[in-house]
Coordinates of C-alpha atoms and ligand atoms in Angstrom, one line a residue:
X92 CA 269.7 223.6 62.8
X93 CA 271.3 221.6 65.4
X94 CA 270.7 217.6 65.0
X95 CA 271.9 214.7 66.8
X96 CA 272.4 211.5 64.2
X97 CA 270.8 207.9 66.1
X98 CA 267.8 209.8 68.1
X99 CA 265.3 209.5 65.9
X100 CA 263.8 205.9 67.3
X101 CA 261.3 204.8 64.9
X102 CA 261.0 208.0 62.5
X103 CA 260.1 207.9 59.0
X104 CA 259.5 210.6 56.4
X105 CA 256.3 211.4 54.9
X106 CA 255.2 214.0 51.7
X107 CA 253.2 216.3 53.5
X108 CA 252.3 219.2 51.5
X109 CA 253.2 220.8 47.7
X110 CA 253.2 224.2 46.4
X111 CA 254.2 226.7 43.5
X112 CA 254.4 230.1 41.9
X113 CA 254.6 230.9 38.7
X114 CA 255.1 234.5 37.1
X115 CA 252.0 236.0 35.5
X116 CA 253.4 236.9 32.2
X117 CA 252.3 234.1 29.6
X118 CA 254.9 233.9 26.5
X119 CA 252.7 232.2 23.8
X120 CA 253.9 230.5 20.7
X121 CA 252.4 233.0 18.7
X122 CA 254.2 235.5 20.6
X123 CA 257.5 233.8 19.6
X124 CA 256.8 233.8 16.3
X125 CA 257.6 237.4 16.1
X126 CA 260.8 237.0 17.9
X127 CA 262.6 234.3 16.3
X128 CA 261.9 232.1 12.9
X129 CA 259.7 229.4 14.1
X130 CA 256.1 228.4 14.1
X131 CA 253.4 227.4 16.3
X132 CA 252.8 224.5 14.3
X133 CA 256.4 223.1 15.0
X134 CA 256.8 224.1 18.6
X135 CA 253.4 221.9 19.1
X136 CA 254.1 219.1 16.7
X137 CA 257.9 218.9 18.0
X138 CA 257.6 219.5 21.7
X139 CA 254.0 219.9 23.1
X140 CA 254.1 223.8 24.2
X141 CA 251.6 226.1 23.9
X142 CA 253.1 228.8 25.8
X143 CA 255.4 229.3 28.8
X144 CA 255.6 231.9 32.1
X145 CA 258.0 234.6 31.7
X146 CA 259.6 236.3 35.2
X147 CA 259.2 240.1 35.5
X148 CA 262.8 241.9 34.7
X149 CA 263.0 242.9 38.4
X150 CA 262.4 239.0 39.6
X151 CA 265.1 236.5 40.1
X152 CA 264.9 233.4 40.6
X153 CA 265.0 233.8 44.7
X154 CA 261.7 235.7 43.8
X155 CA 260.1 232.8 42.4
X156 CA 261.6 230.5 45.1
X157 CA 260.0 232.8 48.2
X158 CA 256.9 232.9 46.9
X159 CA 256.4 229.3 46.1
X160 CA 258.0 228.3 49.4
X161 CA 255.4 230.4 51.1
X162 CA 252.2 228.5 49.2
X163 CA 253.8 225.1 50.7
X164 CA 254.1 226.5 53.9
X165 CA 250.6 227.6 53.9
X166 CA 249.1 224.3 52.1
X167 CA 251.0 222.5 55.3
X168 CA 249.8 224.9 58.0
X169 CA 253.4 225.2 59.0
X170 CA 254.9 227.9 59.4
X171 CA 258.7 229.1 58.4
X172 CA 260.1 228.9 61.8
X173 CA 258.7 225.0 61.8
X174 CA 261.2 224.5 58.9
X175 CA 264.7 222.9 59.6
X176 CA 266.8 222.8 56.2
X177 CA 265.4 224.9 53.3
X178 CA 266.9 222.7 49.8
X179 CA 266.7 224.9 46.7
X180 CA 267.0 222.5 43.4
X181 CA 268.4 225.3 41.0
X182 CA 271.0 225.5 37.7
X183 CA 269.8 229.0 37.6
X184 CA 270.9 230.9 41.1
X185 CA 270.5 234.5 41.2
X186 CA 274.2 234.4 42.0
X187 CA 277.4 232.2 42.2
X188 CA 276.8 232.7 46.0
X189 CA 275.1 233.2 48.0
X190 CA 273.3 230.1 47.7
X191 CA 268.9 230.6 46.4
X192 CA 268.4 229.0 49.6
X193 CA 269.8 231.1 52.3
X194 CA 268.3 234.2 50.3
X195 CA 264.8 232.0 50.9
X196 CA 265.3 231.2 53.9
X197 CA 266.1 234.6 55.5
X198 CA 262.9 236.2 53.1
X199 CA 260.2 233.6 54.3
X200 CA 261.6 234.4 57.9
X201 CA 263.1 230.1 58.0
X202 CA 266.0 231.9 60.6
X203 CA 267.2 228.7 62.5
X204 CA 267.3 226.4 59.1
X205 CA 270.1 225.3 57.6
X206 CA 269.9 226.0 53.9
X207 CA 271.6 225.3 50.8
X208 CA 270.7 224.6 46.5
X209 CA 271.6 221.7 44.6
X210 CA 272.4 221.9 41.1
X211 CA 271.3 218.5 39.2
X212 CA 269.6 220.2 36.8
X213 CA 266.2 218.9 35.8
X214 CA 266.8 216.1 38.0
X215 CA 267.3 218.1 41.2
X216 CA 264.1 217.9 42.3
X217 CA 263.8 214.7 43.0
X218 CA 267.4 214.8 44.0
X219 CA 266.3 217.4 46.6
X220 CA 263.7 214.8 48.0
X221 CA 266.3 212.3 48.6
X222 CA 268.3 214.6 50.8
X223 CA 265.1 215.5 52.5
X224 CA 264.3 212.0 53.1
X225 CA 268.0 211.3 54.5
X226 CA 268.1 214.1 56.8
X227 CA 264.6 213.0 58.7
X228 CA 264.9 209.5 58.4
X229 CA 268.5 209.8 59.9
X230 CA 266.8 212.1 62.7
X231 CA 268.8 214.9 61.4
X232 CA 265.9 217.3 60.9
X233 CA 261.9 217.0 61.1
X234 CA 261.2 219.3 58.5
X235 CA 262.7 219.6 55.2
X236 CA 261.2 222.2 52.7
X237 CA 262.7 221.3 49.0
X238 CA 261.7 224.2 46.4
X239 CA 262.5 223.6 42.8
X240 CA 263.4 227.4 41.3
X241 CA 264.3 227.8 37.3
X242 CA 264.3 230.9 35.6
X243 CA 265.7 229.7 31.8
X244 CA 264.3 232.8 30.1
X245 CA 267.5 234.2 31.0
X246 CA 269.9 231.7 30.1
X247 CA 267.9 231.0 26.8
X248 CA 270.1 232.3 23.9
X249 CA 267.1 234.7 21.7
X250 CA 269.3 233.4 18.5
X251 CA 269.2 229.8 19.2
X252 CA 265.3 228.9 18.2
X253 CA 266.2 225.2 18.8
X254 CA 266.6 226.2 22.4
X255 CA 264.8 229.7 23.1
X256 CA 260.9 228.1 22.3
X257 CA 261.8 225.3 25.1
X258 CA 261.7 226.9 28.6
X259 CA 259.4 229.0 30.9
X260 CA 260.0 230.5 34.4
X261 CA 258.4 228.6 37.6
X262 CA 259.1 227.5 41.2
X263 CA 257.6 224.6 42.7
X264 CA 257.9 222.4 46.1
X265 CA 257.4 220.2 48.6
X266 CA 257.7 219.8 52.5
X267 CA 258.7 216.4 54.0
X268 CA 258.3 215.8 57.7
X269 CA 258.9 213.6 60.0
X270 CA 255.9 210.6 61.7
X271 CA 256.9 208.5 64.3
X272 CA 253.7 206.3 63.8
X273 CA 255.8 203.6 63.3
X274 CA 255.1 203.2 59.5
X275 CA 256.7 202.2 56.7
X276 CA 258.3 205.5 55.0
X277 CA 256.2 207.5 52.7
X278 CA 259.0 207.1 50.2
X279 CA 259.9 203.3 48.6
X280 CA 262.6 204.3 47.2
X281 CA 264.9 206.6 44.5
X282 CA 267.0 205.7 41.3
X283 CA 269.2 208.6 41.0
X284 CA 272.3 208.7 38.1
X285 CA 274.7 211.0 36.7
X286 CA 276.8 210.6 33.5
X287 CA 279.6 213.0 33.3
X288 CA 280.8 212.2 29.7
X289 CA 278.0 213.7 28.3
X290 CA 278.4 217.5 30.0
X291 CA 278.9 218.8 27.1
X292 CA 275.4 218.0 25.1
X293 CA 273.9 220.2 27.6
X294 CA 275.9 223.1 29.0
X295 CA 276.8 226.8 29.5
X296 CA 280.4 227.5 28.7
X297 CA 280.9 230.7 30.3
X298 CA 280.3 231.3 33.8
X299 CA 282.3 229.0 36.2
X300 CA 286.0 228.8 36.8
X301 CA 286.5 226.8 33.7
X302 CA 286.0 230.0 31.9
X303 CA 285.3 232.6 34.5
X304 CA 282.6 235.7 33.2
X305 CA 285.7 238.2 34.1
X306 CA 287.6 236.7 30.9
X307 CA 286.3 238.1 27.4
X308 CA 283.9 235.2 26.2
X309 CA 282.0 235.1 23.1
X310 CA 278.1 236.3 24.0
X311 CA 277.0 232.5 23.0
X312 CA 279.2 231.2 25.0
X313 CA 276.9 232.3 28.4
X314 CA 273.6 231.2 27.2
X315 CA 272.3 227.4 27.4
X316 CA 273.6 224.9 24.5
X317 CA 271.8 221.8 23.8
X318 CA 272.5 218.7 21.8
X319 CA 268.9 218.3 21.3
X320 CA 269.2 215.3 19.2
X321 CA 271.6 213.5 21.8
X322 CA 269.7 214.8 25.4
X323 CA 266.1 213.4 23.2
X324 CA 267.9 210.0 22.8
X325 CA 269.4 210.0 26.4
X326 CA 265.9 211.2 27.6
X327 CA 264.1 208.5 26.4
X328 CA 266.4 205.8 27.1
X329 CA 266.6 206.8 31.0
X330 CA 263.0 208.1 31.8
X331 CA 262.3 204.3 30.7
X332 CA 265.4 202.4 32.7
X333 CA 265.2 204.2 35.7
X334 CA 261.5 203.5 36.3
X335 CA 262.4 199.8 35.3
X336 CA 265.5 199.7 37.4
X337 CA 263.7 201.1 40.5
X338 CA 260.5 199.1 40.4
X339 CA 262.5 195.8 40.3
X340 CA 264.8 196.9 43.1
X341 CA 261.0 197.2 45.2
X342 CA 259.5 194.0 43.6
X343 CA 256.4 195.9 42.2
X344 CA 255.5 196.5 38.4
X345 CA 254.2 199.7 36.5
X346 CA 250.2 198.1 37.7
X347 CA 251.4 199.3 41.3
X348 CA 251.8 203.1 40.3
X349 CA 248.8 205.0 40.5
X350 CA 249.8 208.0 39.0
X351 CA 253.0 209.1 37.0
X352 CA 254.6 212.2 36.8
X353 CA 257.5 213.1 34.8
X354 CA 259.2 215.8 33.7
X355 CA 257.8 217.8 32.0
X356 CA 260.4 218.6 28.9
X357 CA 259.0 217.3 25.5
X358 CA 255.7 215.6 24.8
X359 CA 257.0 212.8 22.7
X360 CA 260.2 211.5 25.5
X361 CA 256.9 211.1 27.6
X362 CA 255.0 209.7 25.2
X363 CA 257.7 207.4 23.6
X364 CA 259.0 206.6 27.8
X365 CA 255.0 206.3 29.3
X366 CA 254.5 203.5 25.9
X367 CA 257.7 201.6 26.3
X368 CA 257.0 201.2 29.9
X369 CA 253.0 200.4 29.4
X370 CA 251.5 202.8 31.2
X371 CA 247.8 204.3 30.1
X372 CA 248.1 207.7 29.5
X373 CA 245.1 208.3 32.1
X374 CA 247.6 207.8 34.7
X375 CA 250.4 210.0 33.9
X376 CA 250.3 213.9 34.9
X377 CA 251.6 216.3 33.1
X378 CA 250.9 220.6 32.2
X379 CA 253.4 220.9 29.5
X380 CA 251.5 222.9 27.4
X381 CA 251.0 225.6 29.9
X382 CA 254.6 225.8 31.2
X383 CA 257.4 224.2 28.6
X384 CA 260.6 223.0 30.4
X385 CA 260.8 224.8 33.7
X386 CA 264.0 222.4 35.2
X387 CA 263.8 222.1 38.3
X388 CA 260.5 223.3 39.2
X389 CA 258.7 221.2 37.2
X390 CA 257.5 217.7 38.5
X391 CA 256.4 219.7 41.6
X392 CA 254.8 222.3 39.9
X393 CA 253.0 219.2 38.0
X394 CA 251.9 217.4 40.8
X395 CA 250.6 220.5 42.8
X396 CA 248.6 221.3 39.7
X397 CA 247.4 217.6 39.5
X398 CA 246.4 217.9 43.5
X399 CA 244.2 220.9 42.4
X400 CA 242.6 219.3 39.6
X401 CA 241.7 216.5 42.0
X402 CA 244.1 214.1 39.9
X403 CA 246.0 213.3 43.1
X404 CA 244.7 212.5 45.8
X405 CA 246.0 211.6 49.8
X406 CA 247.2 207.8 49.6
X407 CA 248.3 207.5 46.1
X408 CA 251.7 205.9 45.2
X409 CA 253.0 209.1 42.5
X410 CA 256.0 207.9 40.2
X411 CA 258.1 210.8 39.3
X412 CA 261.0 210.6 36.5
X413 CA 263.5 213.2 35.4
X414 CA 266.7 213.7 33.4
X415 CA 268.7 216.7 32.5
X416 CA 272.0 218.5 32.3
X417 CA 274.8 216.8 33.9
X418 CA 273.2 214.6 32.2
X419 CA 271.5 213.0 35.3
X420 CA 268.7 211.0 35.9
X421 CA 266.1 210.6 38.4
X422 CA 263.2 208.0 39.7
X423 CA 261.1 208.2 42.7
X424 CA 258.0 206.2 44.3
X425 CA 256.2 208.0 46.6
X426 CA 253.0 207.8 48.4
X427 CA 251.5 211.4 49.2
X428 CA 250.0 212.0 52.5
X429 CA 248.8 215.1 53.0
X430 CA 248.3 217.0 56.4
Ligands
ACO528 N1 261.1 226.3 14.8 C1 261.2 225.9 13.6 N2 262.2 225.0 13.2 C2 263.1 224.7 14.1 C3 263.1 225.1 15.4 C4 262.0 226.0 15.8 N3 261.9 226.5 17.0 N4 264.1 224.6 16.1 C5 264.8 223.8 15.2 N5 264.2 223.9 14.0 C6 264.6 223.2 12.8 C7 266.0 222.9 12.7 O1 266.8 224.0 12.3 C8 266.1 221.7 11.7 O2 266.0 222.2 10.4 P1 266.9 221.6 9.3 O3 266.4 220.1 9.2 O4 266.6 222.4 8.1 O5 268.3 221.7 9.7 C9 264.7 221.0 12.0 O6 263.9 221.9 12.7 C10 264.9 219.7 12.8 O7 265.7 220.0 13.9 P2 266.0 219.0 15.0 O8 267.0 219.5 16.0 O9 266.3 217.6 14.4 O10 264.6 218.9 15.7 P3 264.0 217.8 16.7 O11 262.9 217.2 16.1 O12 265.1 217.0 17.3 O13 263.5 218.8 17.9 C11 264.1 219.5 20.0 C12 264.4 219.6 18.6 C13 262.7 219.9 20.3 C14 265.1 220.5 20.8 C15 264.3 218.1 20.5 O14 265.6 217.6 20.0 C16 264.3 217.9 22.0 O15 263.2 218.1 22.6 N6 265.4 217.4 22.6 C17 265.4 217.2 24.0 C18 265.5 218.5 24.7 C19 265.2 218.4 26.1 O16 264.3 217.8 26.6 N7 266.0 219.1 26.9 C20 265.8 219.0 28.3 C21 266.8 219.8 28.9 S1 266.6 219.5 30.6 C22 267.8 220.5 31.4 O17 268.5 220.0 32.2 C23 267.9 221.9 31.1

């Protein structure tokens, strides 16, 4: 893409369109517990899954990212060539480099955008948005396609049952383009954080140039490790402040969100964040059961799923919340206006 900063006039950006893919093979918990010690009774009790989506061994996460850019594209009308930056929210690339979103970009047949992932973890989604809303509000682009692609089944260690019952595959996203109608913008505002000091609760060891995968590593070394204990008590703590924070930075209260969807990691962080912050569980979204933790993929994958049940609907004012490794946080108000 080639933009000029200062000639957008009166632009603002607006959520225009969602979409997803997810793989066809369903991993229940019944099915897991043949593979590792553990019991439907606990995964349910503990986290809320039923069962996740499982990637074919030939799909990477590029895969799941093409095909779920491709249902935005056609829930928008739009096509590929309309899009100017392709952002892929990913901790789980298919590589190092090149970057999910170039690979995307050339499949879809996006040749003139500029593309590239960021890595915030379950956060990055909303993350992703924020740049979107930067680069069209700024008049740097006029379409910005943010795809959220996660494939944790393999970076889930298959000894580690803490860990391995948590995550399914999925890629989920949004387009936000540009209206000069004059409007307000379709997005109030974001709360986004980042706490270093806690990296470690939530990490793989073995893979970067801390420990590059060309030095002899111990095999549990390259798989996820989780805190769980420490990431559930940071999880609550922020899914409830951000909201908080961002709401009193707009002057509105929890009354003025119609719908709220977080991510979608562990039943009782929504259930102990949605009660601290008073919000009736008739107005939060979520398909946890279905999916378990798919990162970044999994607020949009939510809210497309809650436009096709007719949950959301054009006009509503959407809440989404998010934490994960880093750790990070996220918040966002939006209003969704479809085309
Ligand atoms: N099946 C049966 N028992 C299990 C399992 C399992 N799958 N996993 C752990 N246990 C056992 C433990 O061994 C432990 O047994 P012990 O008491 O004999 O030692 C017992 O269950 C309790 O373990 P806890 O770790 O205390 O279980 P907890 O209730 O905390 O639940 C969980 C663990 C589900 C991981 C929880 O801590 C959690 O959800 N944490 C947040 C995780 C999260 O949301 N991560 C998001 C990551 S986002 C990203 O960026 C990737």
């Amino acid at each position: 893409m080639i933009a000029v900063p200062g000639s957008a006039g009166t632009r603002r950006a607006r959520l225009a369109a969602l979409g997803y893919y997810v793989p066809e093979h369903r991993l229940t918990n019944s099915d897991l517990e043949k593979l590792v010690d553990t019991t439907d009774d606990w995964i349910v009790s503990r986290t809320g899954i039923r069962e996740r989506r499982i990637a074919a061994p030939d799909e990477a996460t590029s895969d799941l990212a093409i095909k779920a850019a491709e249902d935005v594209l056609a829930n928008a009308g739009r096509s590929a060539q309309d899009i100017d930056v392709l952002i892929v929210p990913t901790c789980t690339p298919d590589h190092l480099f090149p970057s999910v979103a170039a690979l995307t970009a050339d499949a879809i047949g996006a040749r003139g955008a500029a593309a590239f992932d960021i890595q915030a973890a379950c956060s990055g989604f909303i993350y992703g948005l924020a740049q979107a809303v930067a680069l069209v509000e700024s008049g740097l682009a006029t379409s910005v396609l943010v795809v959220g692609a996660e494939l944790f089944s393999r970076i889930v260690n298959p000894g580690d049952r803490s860990t391995f019952i948590l995550f399914g595959d999925a890629a989920a996203g949004a387009l936000v383009v540009a209206d000069d109608d004059g409007g307000p913008s379709g997005f109030f505002g974001f709360e986004l954080g980042a706490d270093g000091s806690k990296g470690d609760q939530l990490q793989i060891p073995v893979g970067g140039t801390r420990h590059p995968a060309s030095l002899a590593f111990d095999q549990a070394d390259a798989y996820l490790q989780m805190n769980g204990r420490e990431v559930f008590k940071f999880a609550t703590r922020v899914m409830e402040e951000s909201v908080l924070r961002l709401l009193e930075r707009l002057e509105m209260t929890v009354d003025d969100i119609d719908l709220m969807v977080p991510h979608q990691a562990n039943q009782r962080i929504i259930d102990h964040a949605i009660g601290r912050l008073g919000i009736p569980p008739e107005r939060v979204f979520g398909n946890l059961e279905h999916y378990g933790n798919t990162s970044a993929a999994s607020i949009p994958l939510a809210l497309a799923e809650a436009r096709d049940a007719g949950v959301l609907t054009s006009g509503m004012r959407v809440m989404m919340v998010g934490f994960g490794a880093g750790l990070t946080w996220a918040a966002s108000l939006v209003r969704y206006e479809p085309t």
